[in-house]
PDB file of C-alpha atoms in Angstrom:
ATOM      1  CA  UNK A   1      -1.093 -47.310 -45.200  1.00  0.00           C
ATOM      2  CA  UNK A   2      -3.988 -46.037 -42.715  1.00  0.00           C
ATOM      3  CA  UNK A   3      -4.230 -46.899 -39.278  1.00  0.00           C
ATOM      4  CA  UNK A   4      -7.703 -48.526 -37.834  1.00  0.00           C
ATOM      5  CA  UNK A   5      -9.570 -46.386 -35.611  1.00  0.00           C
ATOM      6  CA  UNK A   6      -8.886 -48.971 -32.658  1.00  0.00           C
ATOM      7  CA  UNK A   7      -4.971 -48.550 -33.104  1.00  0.00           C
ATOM      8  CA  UNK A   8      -5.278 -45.395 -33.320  1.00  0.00           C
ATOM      9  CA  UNK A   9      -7.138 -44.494 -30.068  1.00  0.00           C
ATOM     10  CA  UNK A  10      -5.061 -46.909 -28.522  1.00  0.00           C
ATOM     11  CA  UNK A  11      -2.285 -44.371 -29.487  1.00  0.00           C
ATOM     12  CA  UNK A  12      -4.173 -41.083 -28.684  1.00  0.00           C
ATOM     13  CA  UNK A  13      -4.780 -42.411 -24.986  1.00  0.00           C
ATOM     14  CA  UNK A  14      -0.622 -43.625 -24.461  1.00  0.00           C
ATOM     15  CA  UNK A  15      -0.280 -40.306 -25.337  1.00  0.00           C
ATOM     16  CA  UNK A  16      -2.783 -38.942 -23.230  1.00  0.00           C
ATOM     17  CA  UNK A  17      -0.893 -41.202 -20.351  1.00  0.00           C
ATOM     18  CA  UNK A  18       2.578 -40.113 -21.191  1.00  0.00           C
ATOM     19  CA  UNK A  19       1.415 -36.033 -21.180  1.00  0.00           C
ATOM     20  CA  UNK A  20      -0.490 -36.604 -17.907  1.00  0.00           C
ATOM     21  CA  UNK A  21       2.435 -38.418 -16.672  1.00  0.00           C
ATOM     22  CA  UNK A  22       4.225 -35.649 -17.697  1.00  0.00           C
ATOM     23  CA  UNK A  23       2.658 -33.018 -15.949  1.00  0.00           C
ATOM     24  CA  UNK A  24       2.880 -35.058 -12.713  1.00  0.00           C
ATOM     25  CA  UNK A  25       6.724 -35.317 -12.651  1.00  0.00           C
ATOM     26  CA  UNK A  26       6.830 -31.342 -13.972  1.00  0.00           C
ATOM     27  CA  UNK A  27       4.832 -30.514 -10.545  1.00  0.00           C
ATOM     28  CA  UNK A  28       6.890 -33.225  -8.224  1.00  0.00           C
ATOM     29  CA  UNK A  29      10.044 -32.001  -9.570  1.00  0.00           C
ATOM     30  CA  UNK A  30       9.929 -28.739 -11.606  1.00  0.00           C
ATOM     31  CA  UNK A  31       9.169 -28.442 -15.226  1.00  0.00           C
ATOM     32  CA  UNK A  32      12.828 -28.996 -16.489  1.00  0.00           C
ATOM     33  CA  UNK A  33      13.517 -31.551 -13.620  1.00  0.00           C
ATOM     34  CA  UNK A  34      12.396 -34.901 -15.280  1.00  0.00           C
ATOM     35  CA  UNK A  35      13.927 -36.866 -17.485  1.00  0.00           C
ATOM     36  CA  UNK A  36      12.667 -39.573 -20.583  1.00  0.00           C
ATOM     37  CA  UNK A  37      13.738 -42.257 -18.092  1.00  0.00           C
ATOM     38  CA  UNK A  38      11.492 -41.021 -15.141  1.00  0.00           C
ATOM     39  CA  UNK A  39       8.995 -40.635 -17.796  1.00  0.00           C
ATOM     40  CA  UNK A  40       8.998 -43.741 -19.177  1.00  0.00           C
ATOM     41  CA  UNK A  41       9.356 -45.695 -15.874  1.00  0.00           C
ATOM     42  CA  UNK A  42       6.537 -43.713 -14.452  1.00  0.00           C
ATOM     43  CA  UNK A  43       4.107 -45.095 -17.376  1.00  0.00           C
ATOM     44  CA  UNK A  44       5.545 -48.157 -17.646  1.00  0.00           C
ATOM     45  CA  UNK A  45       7.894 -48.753 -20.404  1.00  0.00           C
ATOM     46  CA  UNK A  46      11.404 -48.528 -21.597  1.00  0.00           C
ATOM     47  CA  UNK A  47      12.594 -44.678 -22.547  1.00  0.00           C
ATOM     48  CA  UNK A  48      12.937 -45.531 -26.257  1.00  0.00           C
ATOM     49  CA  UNK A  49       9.436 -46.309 -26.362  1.00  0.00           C
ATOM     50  CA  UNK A  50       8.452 -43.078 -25.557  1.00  0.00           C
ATOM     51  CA  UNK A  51       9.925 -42.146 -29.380  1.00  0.00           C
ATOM     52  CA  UNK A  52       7.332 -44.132 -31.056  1.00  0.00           C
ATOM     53  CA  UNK A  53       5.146 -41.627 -29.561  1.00  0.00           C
ATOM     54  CA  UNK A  54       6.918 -38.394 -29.051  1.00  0.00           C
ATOM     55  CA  UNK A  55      10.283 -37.644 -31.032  1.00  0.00           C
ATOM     56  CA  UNK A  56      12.118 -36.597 -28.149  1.00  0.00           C
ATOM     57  CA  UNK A  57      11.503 -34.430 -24.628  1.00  0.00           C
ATOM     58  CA  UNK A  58      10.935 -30.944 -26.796  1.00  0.00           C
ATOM     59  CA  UNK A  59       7.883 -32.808 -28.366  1.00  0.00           C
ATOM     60  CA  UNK A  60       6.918 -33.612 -24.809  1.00  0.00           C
ATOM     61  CA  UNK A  61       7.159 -30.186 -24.051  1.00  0.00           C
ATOM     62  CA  UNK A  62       5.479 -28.872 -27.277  1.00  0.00           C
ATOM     63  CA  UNK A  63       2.543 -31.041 -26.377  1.00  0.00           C
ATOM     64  CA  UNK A  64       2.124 -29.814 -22.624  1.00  0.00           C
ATOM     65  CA  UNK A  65       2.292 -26.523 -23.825  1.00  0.00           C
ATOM     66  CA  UNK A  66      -0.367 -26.670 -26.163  1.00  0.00           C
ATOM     67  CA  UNK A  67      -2.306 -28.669 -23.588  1.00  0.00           C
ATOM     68  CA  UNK A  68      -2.056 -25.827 -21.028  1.00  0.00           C
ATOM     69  CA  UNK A  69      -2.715 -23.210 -23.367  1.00  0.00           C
ATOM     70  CA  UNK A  70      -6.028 -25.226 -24.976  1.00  0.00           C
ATOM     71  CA  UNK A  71      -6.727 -25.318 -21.242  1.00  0.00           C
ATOM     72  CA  UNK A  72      -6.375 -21.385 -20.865  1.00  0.00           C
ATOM     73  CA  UNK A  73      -8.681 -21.120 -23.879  1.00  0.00           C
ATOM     74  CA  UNK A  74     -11.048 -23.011 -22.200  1.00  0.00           C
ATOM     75  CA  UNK A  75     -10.988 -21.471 -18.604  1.00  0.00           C
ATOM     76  CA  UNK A  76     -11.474 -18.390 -20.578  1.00  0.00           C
ATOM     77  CA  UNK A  77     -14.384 -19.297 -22.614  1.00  0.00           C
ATOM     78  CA  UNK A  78     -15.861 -16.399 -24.849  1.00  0.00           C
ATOM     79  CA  UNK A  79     -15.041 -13.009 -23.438  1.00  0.00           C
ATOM     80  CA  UNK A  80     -18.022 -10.807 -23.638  1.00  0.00           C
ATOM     81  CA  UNK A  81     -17.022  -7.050 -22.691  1.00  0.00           C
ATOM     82  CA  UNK A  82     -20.313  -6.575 -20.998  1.00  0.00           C
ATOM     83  CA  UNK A  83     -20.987  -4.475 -17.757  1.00  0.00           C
ATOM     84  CA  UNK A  84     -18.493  -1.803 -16.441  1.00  0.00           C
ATOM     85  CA  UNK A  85     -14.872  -1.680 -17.205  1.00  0.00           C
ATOM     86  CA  UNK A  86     -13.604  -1.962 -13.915  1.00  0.00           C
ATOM     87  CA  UNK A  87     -15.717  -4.939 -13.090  1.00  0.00           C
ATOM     88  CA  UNK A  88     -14.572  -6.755 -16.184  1.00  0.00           C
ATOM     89  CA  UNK A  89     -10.769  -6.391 -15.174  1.00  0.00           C
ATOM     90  CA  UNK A  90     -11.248  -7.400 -11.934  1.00  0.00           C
ATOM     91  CA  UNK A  91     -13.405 -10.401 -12.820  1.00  0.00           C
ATOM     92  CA  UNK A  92     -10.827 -11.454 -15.629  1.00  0.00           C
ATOM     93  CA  UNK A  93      -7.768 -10.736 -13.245  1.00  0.00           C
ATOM     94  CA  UNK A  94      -9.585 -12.941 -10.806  1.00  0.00           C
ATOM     95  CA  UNK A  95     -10.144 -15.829 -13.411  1.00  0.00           C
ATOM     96  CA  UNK A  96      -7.058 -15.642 -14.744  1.00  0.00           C
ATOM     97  CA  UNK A  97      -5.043 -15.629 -11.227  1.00  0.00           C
ATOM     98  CA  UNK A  98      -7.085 -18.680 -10.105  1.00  0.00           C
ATOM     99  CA  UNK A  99      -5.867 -20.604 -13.448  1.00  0.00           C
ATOM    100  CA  UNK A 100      -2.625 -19.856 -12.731  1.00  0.00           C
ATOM    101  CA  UNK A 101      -2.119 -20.399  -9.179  1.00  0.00           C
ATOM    102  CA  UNK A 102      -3.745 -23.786  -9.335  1.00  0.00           C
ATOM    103  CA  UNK A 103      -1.044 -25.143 -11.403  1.00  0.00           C
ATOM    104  CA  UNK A 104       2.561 -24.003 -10.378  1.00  0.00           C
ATOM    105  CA  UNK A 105       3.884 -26.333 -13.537  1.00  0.00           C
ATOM    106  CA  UNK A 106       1.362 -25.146 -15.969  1.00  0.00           C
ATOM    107  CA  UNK A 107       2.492 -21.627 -15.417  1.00  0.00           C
ATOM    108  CA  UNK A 108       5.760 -21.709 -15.504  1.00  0.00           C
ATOM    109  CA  UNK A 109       5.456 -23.347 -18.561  1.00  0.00           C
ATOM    110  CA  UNK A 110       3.298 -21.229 -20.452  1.00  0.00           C
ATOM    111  CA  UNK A 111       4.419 -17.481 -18.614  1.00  0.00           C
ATOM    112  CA  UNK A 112       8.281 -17.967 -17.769  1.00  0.00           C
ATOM    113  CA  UNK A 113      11.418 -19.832 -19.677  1.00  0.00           C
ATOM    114  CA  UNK A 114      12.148 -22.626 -17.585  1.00  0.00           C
ATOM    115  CA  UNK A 115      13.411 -24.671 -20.128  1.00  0.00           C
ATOM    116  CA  UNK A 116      16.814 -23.549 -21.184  1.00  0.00           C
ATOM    117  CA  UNK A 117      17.188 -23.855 -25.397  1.00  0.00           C
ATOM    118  CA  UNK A 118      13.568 -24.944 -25.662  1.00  0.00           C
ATOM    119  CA  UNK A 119      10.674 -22.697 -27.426  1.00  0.00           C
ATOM    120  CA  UNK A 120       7.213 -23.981 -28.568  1.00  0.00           C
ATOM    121  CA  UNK A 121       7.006 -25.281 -31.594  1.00  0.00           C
ATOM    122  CA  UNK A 122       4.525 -22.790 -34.185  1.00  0.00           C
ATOM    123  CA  UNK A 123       2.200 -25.495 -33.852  1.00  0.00           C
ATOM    124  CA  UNK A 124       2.144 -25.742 -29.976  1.00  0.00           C
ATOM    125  CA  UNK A 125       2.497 -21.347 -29.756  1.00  0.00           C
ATOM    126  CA  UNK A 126      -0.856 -21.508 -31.921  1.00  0.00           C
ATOM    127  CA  UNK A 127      -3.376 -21.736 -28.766  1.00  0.00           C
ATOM    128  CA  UNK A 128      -1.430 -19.152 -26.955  1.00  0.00           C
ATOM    129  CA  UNK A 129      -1.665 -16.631 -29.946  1.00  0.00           C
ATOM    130  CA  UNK A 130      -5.743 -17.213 -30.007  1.00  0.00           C
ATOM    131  CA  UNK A 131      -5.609 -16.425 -26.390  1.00  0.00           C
ATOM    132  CA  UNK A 132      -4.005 -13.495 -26.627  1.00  0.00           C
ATOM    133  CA  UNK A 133      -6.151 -12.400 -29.880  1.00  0.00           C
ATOM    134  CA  UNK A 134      -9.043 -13.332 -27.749  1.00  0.00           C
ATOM    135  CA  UNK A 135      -7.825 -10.751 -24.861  1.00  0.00           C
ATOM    136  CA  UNK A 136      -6.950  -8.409 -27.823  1.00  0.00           C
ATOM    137  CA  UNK A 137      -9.822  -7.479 -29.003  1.00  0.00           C
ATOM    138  CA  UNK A 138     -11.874  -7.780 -26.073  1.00  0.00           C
ATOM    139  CA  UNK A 139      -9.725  -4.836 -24.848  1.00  0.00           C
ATOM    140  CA  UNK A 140     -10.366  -2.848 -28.247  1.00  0.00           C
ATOM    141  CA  UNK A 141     -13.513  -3.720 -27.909  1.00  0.00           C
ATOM    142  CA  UNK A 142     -13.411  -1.190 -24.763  1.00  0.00           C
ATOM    143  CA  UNK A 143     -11.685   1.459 -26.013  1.00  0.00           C
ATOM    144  CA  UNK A 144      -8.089  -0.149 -24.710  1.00  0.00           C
ATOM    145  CA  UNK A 145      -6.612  -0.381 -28.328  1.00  0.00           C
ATOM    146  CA  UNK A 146      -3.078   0.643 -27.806  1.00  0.00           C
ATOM    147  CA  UNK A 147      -0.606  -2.199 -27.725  1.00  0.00           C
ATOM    148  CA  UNK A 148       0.720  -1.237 -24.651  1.00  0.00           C
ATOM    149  CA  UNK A 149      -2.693  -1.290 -22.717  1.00  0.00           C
ATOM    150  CA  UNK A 150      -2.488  -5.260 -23.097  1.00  0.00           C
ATOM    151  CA  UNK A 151       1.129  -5.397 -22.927  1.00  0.00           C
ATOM    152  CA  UNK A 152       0.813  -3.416 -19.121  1.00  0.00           C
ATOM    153  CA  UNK A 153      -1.977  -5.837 -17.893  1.00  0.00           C
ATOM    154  CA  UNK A 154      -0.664  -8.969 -18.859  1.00  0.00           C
ATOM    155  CA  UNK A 155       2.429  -7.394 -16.683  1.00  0.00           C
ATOM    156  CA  UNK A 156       0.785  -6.504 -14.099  1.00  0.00           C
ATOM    157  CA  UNK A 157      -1.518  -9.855 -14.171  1.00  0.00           C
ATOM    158  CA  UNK A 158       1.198 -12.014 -14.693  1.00  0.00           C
ATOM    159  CA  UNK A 159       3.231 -10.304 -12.394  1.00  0.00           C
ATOM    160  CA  UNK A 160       0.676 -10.807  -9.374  1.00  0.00           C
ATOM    161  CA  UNK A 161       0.556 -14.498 -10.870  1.00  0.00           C
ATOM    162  CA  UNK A 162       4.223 -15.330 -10.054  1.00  0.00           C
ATOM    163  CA  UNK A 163       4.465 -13.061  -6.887  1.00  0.00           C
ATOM    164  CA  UNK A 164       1.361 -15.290  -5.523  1.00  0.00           C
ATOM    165  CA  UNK A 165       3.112 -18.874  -6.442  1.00  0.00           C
ATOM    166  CA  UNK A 166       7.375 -17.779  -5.844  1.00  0.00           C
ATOM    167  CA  UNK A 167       6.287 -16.619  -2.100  1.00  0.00           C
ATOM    168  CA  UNK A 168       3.164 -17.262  -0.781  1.00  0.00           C
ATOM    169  CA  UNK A 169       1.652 -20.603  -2.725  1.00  0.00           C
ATOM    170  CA  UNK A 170      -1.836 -21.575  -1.431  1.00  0.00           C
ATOM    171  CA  UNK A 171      -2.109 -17.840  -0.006  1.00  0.00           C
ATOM    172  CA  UNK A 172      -3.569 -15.046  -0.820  1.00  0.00           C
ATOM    173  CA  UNK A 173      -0.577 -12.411  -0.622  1.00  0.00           C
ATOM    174  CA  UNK A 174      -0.732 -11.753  -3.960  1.00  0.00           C
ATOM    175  CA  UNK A 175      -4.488 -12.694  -5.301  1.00  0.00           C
ATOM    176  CA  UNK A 176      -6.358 -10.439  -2.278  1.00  0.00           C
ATOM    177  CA  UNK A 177      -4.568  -7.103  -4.697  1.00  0.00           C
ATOM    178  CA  UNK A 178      -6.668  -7.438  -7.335  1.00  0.00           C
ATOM    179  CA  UNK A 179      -8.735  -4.629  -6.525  1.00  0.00           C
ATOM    180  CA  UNK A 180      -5.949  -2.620  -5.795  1.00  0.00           C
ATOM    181  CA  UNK A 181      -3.892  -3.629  -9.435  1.00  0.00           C
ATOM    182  CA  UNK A 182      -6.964  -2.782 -11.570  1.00  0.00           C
ATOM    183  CA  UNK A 183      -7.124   0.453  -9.998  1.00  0.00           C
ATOM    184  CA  UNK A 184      -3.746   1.304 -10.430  1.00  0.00           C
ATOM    185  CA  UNK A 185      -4.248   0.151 -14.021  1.00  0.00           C
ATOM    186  CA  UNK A 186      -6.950   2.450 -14.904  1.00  0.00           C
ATOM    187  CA  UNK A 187      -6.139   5.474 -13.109  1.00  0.00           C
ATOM    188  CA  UNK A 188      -2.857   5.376 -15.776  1.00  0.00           C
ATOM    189  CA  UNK A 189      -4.628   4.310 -18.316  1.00  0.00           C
ATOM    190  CA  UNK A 190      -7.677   6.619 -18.336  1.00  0.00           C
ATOM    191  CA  UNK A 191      -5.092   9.606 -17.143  1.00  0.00           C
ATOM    192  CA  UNK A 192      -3.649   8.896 -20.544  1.00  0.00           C
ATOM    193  CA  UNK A 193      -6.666   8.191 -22.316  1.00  0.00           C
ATOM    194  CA  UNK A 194     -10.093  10.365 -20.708  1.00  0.00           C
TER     195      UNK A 194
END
């Protein structure tokens, strides 16, 4: 049996509504603090409603995480490793810090484990993977092919991230070191690698 094309953009925007409805309650009360009754009441309709278009509050979750990573592969449209090193990490720390600091929710969803029990479905981790690749191999591309090279800034990125949102939101505590991290990166890095 197929569905017509009305019925079934009818469908894609309730689910548009619930996610987005979602993501509201995840930043008024914390990712994990919401439940399918708030949800439902906040787009209208009874909780077991919500199953004819979500199977449950992990599939809610699987969708906002693949929402917020499609997002992050957006914000970061097609690296180019152009120019000089040092003004390509501080360009991409800078992009990526203002993506995560303008959604508290967002990251902890996609950079921390607030869910307890709950991982991303393959399907949902699928965006975040691309990302990554994306970050990969613009990093190869500059001579930063050791695993670890990504695996230290994504640390130290991430890490300037959470510092910036757990204790000084809407600052710039955290976002002004920038300058500092990526020099601190590549004074190890090139020490290990001239």
């Amino acid at each position: 049996m197929t569905t017509s094309p009305r019925i079934a953009a009818r469908r894609a925007a309730t689910r548009a509504e619930i996610l987005e409805a979602a993501w509201r309650l995840a930043r008024e009360h914390g990712i994990a603090g919401f439940s399918l009754r708030d949800l439902a009441r906040e787009v209208g309709m009874q909780a077991p409603s919500l199953y004819a278009h979500f199977d449950g509050k992990d599939a809610i979750y699987d969708a906002m995480f693949e929402q917020g990573n499609r997002q992050l592969l957006d914000f970061m449209g097609d690296l180019e490793p152009t120019g000089d090193l040092r003004a390509l990490l501080v360009e991409g720390a800078r992009g990526f810090l203002a993506f995560c600091t303008e959604d508290d929710a967002r990251f902890q969803l996609l950079f921390g484990r607030p869910i307890p029990g709950w991982e991303p479905s393959p399907e949902a981790y699928a965006p975040a993977v691309e990302a990554l690749e994306r970050n990969r191999a613009v990093f190869e591309a500059v001579g930063l092919g050791q695993p670890e090279h990504l695996d230290l800034w994504t640390a130290v990125t991430s890490g300037l991230a959470h510092q910036q949102l757990a204790n000084d939101p809407g600052g710039d505590r955290w976002t002004r070191l920038v300058d500092d991290a990526v020099d601190m990166y590549l004074a190890h890095v090139t020490k290990e690698h001239p």
